[in-house]
Tab-separated table of C-alpha atoms in Angstrom:
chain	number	residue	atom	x	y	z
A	1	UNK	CA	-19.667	83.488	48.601
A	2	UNK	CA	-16.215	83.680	49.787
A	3	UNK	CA	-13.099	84.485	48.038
A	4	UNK	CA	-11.984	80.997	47.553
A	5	UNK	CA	-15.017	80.051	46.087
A	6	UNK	CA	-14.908	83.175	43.596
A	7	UNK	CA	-11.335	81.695	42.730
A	8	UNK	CA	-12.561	78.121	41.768
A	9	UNK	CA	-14.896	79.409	39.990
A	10	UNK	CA	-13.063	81.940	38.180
A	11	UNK	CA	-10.869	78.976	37.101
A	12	UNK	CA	-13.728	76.622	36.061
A	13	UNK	CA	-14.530	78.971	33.518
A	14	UNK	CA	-10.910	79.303	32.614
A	15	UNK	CA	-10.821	76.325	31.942
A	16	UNK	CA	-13.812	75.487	30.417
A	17	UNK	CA	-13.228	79.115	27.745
A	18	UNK	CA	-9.466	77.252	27.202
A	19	UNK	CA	-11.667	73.758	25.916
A	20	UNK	CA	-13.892	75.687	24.123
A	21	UNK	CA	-11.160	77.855	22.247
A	22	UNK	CA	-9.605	74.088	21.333
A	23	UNK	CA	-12.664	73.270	20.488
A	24	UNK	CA	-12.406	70.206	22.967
A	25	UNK	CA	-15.916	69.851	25.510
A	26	UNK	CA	-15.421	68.926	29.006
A	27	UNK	CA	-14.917	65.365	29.192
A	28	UNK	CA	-13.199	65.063	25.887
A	29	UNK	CA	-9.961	63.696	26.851
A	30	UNK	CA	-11.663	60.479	28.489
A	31	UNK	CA	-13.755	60.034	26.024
A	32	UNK	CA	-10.576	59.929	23.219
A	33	UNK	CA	-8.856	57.616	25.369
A	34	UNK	CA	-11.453	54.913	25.675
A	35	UNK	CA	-11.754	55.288	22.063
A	36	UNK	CA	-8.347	55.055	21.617
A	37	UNK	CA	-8.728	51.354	23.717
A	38	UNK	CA	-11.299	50.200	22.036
A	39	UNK	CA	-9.634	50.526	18.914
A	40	UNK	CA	-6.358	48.873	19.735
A	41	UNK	CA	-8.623	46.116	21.127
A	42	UNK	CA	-10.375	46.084	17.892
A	43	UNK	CA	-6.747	45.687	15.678
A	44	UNK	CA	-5.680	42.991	18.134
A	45	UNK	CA	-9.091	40.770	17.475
A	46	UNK	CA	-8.643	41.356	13.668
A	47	UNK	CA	-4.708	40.329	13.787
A	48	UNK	CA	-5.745	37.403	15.911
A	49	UNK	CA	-8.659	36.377	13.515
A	50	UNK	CA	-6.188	36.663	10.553
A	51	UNK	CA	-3.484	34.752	12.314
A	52	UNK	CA	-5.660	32.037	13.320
A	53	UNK	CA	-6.846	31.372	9.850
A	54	UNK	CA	-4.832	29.308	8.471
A	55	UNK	CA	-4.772	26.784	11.698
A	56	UNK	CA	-8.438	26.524	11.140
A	57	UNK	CA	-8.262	25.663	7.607
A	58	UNK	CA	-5.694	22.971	8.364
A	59	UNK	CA	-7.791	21.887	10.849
A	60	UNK	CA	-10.966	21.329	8.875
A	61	UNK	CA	-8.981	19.851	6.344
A	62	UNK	CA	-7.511	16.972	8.955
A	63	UNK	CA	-10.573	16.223	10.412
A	64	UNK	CA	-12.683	15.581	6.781
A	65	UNK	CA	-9.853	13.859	5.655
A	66	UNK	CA	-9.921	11.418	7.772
A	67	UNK	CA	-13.561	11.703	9.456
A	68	UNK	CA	-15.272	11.296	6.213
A	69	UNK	CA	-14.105	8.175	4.672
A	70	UNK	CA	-15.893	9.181	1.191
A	71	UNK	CA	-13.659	12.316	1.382
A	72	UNK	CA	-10.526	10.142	2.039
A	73	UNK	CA	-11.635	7.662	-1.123
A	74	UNK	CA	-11.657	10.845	-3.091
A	75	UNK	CA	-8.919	12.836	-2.527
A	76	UNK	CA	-6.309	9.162	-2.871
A	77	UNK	CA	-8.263	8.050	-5.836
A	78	UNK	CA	-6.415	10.258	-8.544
A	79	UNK	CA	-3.251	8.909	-8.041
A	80	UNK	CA	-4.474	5.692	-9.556
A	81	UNK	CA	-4.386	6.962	-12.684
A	82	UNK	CA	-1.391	8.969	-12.462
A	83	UNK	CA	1.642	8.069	-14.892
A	84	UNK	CA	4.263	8.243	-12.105
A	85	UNK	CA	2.533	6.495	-9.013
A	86	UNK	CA	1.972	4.064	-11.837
A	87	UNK	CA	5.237	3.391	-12.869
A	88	UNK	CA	6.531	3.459	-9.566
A	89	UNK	CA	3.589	0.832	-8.142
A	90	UNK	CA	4.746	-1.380	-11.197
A	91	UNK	CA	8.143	-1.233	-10.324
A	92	UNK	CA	7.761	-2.339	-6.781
A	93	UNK	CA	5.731	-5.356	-8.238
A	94	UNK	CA	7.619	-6.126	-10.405
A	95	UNK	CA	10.819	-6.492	-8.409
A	96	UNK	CA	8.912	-8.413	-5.619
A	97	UNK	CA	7.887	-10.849	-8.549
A	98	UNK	CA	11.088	-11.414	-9.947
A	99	UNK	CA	12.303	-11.701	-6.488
A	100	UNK	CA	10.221	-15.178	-5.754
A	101	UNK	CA	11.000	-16.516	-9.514
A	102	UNK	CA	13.963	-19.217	-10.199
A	103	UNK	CA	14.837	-19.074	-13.561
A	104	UNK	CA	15.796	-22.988	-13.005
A	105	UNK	CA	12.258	-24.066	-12.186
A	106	UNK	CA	10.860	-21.766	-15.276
A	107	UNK	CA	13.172	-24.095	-17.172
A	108	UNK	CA	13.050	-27.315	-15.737
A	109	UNK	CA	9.655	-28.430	-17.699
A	110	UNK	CA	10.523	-26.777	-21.127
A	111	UNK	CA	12.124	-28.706	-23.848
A	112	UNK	CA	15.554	-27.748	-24.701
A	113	UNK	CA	14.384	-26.984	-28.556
A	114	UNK	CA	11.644	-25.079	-27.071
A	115	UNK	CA	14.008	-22.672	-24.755
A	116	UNK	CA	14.646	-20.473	-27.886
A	117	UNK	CA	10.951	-20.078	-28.109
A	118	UNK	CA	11.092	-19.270	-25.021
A	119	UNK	CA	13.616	-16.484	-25.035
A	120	UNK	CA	12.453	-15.083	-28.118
A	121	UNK	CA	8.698	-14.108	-26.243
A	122	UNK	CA	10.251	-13.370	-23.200
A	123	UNK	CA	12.124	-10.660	-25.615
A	124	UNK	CA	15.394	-11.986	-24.550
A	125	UNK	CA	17.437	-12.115	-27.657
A	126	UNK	CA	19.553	-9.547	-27.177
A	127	UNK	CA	20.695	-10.636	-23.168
A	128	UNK	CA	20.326	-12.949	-20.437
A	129	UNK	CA	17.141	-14.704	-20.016
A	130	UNK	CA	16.450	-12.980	-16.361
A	131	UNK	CA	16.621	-9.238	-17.907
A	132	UNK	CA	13.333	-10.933	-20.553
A	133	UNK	CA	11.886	-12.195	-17.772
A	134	UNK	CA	12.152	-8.594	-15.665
A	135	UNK	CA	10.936	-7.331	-18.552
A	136	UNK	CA	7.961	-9.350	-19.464
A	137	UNK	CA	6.936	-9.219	-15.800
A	138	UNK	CA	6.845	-5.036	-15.815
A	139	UNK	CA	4.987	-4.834	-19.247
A	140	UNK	CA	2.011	-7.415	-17.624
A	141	UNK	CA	2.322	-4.814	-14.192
A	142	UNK	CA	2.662	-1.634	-16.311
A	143	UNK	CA	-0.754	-2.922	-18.416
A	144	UNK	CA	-2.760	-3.931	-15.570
A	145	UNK	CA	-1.895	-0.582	-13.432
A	146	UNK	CA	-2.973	1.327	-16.436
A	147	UNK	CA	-5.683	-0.924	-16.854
A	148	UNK	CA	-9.524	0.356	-15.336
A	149	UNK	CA	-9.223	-3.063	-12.770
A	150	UNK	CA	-6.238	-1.165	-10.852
A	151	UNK	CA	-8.318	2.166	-10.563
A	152	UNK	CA	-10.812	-0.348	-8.448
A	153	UNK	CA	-9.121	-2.060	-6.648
A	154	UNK	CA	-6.999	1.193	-6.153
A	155	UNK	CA	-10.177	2.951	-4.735
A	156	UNK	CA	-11.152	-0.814	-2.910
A	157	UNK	CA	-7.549	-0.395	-1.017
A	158	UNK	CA	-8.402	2.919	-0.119
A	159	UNK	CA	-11.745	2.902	1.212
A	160	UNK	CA	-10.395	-0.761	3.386
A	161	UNK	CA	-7.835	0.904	4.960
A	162	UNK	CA	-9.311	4.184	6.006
A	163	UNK	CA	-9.272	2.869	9.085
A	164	UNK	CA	-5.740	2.177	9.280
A	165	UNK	CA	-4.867	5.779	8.209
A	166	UNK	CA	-6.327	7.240	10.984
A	167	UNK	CA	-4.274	4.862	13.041
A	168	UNK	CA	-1.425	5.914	10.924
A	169	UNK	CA	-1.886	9.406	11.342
A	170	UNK	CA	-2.485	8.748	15.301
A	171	UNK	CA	0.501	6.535	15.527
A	172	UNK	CA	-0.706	3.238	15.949
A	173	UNK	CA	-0.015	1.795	12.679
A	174	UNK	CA	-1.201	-1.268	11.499
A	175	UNK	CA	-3.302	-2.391	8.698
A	176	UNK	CA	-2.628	-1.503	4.813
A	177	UNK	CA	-1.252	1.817	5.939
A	178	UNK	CA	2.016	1.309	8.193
A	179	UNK	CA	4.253	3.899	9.859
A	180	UNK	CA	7.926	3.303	10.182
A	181	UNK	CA	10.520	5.836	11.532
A	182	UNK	CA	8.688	8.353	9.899
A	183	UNK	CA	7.618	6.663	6.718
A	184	UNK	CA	3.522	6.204	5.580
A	185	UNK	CA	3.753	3.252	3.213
A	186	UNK	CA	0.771	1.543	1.387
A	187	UNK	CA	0.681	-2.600	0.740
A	188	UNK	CA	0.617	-4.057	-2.690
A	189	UNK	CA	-0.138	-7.505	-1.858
A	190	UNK	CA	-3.885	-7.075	-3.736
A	191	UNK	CA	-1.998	-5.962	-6.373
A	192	UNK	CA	0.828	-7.980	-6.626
A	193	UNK	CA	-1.615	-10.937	-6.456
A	194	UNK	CA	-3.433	-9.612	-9.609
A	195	UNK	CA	-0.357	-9.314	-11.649
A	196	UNK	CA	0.386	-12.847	-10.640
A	197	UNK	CA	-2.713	-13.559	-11.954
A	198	UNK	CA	-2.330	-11.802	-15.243
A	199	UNK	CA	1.184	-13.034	-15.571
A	200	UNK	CA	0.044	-17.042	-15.337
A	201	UNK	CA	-2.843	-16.216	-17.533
A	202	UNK	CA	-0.402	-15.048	-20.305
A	203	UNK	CA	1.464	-18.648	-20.226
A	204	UNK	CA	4.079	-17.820	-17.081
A	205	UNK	CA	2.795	-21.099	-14.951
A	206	UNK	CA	5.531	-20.728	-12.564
A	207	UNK	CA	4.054	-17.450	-11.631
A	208	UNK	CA	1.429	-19.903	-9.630
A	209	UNK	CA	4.042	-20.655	-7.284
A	210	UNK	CA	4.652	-17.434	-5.978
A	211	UNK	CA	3.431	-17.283	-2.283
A	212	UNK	CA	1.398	-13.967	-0.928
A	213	UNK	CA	4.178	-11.306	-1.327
A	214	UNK	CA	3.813	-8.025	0.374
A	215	UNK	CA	6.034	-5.382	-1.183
A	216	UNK	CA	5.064	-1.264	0.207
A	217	UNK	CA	5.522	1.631	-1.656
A	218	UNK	CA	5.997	4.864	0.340
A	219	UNK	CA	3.575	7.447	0.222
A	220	UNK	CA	4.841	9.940	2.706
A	221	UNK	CA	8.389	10.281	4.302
A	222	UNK	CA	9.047	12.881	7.269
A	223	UNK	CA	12.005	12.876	9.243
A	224	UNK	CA	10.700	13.873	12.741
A	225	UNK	CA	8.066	16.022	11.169
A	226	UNK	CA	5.471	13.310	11.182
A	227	UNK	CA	5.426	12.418	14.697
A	228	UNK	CA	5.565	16.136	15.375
A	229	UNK	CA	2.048	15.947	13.704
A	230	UNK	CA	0.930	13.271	15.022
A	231	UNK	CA	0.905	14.630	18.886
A	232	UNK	CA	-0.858	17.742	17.273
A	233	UNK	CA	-3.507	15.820	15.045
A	234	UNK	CA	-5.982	15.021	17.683
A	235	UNK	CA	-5.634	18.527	18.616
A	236	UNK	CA	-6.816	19.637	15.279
A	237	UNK	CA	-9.724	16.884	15.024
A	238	UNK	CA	-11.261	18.502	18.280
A	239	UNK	CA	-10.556	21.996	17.034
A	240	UNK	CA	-11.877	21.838	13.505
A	241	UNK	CA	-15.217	23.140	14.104
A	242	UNK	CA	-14.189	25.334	17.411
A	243	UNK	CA	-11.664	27.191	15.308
A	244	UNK	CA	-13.084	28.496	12.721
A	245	UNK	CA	-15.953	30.117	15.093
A	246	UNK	CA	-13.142	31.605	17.111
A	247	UNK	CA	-12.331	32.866	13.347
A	248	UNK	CA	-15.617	34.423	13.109
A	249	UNK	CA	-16.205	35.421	16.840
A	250	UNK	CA	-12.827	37.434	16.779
A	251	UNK	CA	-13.121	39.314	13.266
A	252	UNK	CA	-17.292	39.618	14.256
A	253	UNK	CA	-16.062	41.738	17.894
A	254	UNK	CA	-13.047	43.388	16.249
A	255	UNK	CA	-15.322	44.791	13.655
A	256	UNK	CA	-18.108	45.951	16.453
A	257	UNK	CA	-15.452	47.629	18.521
A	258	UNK	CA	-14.047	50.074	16.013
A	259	UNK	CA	-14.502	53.752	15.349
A	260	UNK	CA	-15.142	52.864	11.742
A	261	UNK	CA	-16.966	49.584	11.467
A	262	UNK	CA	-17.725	49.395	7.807
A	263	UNK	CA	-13.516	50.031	7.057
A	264	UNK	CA	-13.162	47.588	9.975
A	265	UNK	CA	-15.480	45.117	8.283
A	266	UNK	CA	-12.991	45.690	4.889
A	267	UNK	CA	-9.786	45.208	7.106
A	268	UNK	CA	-11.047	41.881	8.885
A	269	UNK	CA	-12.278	40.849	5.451
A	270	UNK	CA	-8.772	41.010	3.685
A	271	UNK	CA	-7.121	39.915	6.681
A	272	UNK	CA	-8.786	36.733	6.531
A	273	UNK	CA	-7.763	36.274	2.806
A	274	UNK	CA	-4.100	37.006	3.617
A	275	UNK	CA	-4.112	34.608	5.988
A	276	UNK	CA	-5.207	31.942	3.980
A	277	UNK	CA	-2.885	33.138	0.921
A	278	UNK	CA	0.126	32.784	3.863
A	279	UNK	CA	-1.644	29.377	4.322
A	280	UNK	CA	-0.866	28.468	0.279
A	281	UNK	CA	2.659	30.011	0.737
A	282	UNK	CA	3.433	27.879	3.183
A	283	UNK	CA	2.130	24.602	1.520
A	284	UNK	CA	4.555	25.729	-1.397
A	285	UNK	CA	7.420	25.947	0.661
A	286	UNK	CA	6.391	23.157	2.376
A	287	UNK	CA	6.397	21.056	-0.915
A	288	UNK	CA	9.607	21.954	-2.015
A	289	UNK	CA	11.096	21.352	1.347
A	290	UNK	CA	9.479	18.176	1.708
A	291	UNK	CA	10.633	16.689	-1.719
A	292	UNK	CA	14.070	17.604	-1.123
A	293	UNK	CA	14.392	15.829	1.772
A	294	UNK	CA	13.012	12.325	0.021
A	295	UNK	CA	16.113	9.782	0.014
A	296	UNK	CA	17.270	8.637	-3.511
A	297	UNK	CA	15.145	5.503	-2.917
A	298	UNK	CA	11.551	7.116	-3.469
A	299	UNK	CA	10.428	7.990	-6.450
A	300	UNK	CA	10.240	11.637	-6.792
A	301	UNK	CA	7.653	12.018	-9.265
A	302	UNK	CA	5.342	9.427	-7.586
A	303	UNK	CA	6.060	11.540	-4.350
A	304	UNK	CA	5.282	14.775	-5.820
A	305	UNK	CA	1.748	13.042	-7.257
A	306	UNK	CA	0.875	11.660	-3.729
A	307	UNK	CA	1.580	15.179	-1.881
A	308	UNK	CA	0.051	17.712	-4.248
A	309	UNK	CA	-3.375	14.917	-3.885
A	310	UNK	CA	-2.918	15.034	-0.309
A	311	UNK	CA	-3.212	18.814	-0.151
A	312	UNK	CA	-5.370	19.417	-3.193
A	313	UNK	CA	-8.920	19.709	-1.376
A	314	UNK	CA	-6.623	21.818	1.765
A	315	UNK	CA	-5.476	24.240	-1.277
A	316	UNK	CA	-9.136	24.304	-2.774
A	317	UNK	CA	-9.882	25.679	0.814
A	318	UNK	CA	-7.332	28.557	0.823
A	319	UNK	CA	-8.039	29.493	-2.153
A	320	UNK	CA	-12.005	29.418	-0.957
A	321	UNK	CA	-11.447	31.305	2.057
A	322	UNK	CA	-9.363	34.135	-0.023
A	323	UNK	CA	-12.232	34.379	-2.605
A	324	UNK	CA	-14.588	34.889	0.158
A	325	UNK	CA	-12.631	37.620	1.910
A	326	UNK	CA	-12.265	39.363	-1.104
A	327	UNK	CA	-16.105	39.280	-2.023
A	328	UNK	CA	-17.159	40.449	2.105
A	329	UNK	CA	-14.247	43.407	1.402
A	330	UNK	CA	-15.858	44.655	-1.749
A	331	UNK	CA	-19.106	44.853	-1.131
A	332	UNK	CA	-18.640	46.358	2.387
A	333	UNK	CA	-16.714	48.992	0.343
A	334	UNK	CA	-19.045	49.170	-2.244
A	335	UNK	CA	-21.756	50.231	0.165
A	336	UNK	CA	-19.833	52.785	2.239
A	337	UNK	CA	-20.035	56.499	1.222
A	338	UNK	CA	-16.742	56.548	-0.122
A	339	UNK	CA	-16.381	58.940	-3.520
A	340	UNK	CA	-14.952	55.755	-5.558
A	341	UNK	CA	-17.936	53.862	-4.331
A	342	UNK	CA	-20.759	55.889	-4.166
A	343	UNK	CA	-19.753	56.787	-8.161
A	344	UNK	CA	-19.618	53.085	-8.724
A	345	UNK	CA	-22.810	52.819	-7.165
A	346	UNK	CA	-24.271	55.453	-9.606
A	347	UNK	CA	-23.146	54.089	-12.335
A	348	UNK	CA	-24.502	51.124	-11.901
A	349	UNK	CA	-28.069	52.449	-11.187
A	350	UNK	CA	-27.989	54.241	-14.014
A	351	UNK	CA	-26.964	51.808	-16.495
A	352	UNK	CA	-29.804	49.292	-14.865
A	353	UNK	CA	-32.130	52.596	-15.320
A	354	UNK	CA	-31.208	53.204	-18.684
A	355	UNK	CA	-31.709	49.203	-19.863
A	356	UNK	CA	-35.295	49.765	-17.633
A	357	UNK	CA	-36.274	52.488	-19.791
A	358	UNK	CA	-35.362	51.120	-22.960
A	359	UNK	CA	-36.653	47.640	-22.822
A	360	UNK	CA	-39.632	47.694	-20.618
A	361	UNK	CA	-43.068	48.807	-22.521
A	362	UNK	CA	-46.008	48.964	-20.082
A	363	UNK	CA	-45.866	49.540	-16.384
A	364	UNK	CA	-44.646	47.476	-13.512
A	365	UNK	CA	-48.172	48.289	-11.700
A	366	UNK	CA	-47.766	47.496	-8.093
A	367	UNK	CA	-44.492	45.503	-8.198
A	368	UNK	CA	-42.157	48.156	-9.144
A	369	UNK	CA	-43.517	50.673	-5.842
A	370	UNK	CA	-43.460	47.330	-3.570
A	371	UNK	CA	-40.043	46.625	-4.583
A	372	UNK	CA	-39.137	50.408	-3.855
A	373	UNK	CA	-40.586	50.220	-0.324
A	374	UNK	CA	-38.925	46.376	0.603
A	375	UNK	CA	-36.027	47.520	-0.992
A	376	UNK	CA	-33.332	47.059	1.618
A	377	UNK	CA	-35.181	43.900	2.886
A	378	UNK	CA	-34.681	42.789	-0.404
A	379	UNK	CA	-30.947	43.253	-0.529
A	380	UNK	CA	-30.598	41.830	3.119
A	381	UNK	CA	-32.345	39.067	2.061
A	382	UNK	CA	-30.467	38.299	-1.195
A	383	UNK	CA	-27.061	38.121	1.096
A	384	UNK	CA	-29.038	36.451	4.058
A	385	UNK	CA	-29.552	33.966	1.093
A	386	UNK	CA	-26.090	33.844	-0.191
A	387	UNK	CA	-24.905	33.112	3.354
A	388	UNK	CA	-27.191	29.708	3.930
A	389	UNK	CA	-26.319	28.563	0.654
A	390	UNK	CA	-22.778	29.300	1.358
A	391	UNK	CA	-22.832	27.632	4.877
A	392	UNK	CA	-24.798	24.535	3.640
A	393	UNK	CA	-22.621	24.047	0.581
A	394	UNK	CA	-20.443	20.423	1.463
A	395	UNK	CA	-16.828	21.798	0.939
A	396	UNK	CA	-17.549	24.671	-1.100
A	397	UNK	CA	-14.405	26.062	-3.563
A	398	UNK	CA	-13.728	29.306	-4.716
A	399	UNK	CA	-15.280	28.429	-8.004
A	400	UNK	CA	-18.603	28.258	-5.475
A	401	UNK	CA	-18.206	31.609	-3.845
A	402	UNK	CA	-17.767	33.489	-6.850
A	403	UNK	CA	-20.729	31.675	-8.366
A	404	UNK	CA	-22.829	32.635	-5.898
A	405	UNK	CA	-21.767	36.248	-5.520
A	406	UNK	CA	-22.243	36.458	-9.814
A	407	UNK	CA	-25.935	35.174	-8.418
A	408	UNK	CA	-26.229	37.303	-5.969
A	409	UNK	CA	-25.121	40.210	-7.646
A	410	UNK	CA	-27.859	39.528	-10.800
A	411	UNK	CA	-30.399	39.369	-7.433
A	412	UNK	CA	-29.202	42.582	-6.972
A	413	UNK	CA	-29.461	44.022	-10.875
A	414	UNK	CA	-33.357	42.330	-10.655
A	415	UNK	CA	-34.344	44.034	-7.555
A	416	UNK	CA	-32.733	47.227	-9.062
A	417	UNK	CA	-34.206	46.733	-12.556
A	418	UNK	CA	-37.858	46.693	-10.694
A	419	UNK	CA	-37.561	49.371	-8.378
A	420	UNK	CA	-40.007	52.238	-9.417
A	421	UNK	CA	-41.082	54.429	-6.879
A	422	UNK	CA	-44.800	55.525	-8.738
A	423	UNK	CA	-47.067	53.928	-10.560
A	424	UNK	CA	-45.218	54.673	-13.940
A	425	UNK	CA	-44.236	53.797	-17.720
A	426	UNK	CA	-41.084	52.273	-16.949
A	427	UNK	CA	-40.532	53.449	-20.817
A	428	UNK	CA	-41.898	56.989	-20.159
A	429	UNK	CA	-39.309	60.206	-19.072
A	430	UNK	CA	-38.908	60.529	-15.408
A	431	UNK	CA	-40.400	64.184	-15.279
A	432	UNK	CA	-44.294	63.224	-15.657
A	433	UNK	CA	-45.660	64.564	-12.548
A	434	UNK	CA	-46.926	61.778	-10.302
A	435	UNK	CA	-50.389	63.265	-9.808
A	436	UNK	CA	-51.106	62.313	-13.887
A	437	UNK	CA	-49.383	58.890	-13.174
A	438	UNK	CA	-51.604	57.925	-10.065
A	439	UNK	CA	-54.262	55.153	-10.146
């Protein structure tokens, strides 16, 4: 061996006492680096699954609003029985009536002795005979838009021109639904024809003579923001089922690359849930912004009606997605082997324990050492269940996923309640050697 060689080798094991003093192995250094990666890899998934949240709720919510017609029908059918959209509908009707009535031909076939008749049950007594008439014609359009006939025909509208929102929302236009420099407006010929109608039937003949009158009232007014969501809205449509498995796919890796999965798992979890709460901010903002921007011409009221309906099933889906992060984050805490948790996790055995041995008289025979063995299967299986029920749920709420985690979690208590690992008198002390207790 020559001297160089006793050098090198002299300094390998330098080097490798100087590692072992630090108590760092050969290697080490690598190894803490592509750790290191992997978990900056693993916080850039979870941001991008948390960021890309809300965009996927948004864009579940476009697509079944307008791809499921039934969906549509119920989300716009509230607002028929809403005080304000009332009021304003009759208002619109009854200005377009009184715009196609001449007072002259109401009067030309009435007596003259009769024309105080007349006033008096048009309630004009007090003023001109036009402000009676205005306000006969509102009282027969308030009634019948308060009336169960407008909530059909509301819902009759709706479900007809479904296909001219999605042209409305696309930027075609057309139809019952109309866009105009940024305005969605709805026609009231159906119902304008009804009050006409109504309005003949309660003695008003000259009512007959009005022709087809279509008068809109404006359900949604954006100044540039609508046709900015209109070039994104087919975007969304083709997205609505991609994103939210981008969602998954990213929190799902993010969670698999970390050091620590299960606090990974927790992270992704409540990430997911603030995204969807920055979701809800934003619609709030949104609102307020939105209604301040309405010109003095449109109803405020009747718009704030029309946009909290518009948003209600969108809002029913943050608050669904932020229930369901919470529930993954607890019970992937729950389960780890922090102190907090495994003394929950005690506790809770031994309270099920203690209502076992009070309340059960007998033995479980061979349920209670079968449920001992399966045990884990059996608590997969309970959230493997939760899951399907959860996917296959149409629209589910966060109403839904706390349900089913309160059924879940009594799954759990059962499977608890039963597990005995002997042959034993679930009422009996604990201590009983197994030998005496075996069949």
């Amino acid at each position: 061996m020559t001297r160089d060689d006793d050098e090198l080798s002299a300094l390998r094991a330098r080097v490798a006492e100087l590692e072992a003093a630090a108590g760092q192995p050969a290697g080490q250094p690598a190894r803490r680096r592509a750790g290191r990666t992997k978990s900056t890899f693993a916080v850039v998934l979870i941001v991008l699954a948390a960021l890309l949240t809300p965009l996927g709720a948004v864009a579940v919510w476009s697509d079944s609003l307008i791809g499921d017609t039934g969906r549509y029908v119920d989300t716009m059918a509230p607002l028929a029985e809403d005080p304000d959209v009332q009021n304003a509908v009759a208002n619109r009707v009854t200005t377009a009536v009184m715009s196609h009535i001449e007072i002259a031909d109401l009067l030309e076939n009435v007596a003259p002795t009769d024309r105080p008749a007349l006033e008096k049950a048009l309630g004009a007594a007090s003023g001109p005979i036009t402000d009676g008439l205005t306000s006969f014609v509102h009282t027969v359009a308030d009634r019948f838009v308060s009336s169960p006939a407008f909530a059909t025909l509301w819902e009759q509208l709706n479900r007809t021109a479904h296909a001219s929102v999605v042209k409305a929302l696309t930027g075609s236009g057309g139809g019952a639904v109309k866009v105009d420099n940024g305005m969605v407006t709805l026609d009231l010929a159906p119902v304008v024809e009804q009050v006409k109608n109504a309005l003949v039937d309660r003695g008003l003949d000259v009512a007959a003579k009005i022709p087809e009158v279509h008068t809109e009232i404006t359900v949604m007014e954006s100044t540039g923001g609508l046709a900015k969501a209109r070039k994104g809205f087919r975007l969304l449509q083709l997205l609505s089922w991609v994103l939210p498995l981008i969602v998954l796919v990213l929190a799902a890796a993010g969670v698999l690359l970390a050091r620590r999965r299960r606090r990974a798992l927790v992270t992704a979890a409540l990430g997911v849930a603030a995204g969807a709460l920055v979701l809800g901010l934003a619609l709030w903002l949104g609102r307020a912004y939105y209604l301040d921007a309405l010109p003095s011409s449109v109803s405020r009221p009747a718009a704030e009606s029309v946009f909290d309906t518009l948003v209600r099933f969108l809002r029913s889906g943050v608050r669904m997605i932020a229930a369901l992060g919470i529930v993954v984050a607890l019970a992937a805490w729950l389960s780890g082997p922090g102190r907090w948790a495994r003394a929950t996790r005690d506790a809770w055995s031994g309270a099920i324990g203690s209502v076992r041995r009070s309340v059960t008289a007998g033995t479980f025979g061979p349920v209670g050492p079968w449920v001992h063995r399966m045990r884990t299967w059996l608590n997969w299986t309970v959230a493997a269940v939760a899951a399907a029920v959860l996917i296959a749920w149409n629209y589910p709420t966060g109403a839904v996923v706390a349900w089913i985690a309160f059924v879940a979690l009594c799954a759990l208590a059962i499977i608890e309640f039963l597990d005995v690992p002997e042959f034993q008198d679930a009422a009996a002390p604990t201590s009983l050697p197994p030998e005496g207790l075996a069949p």
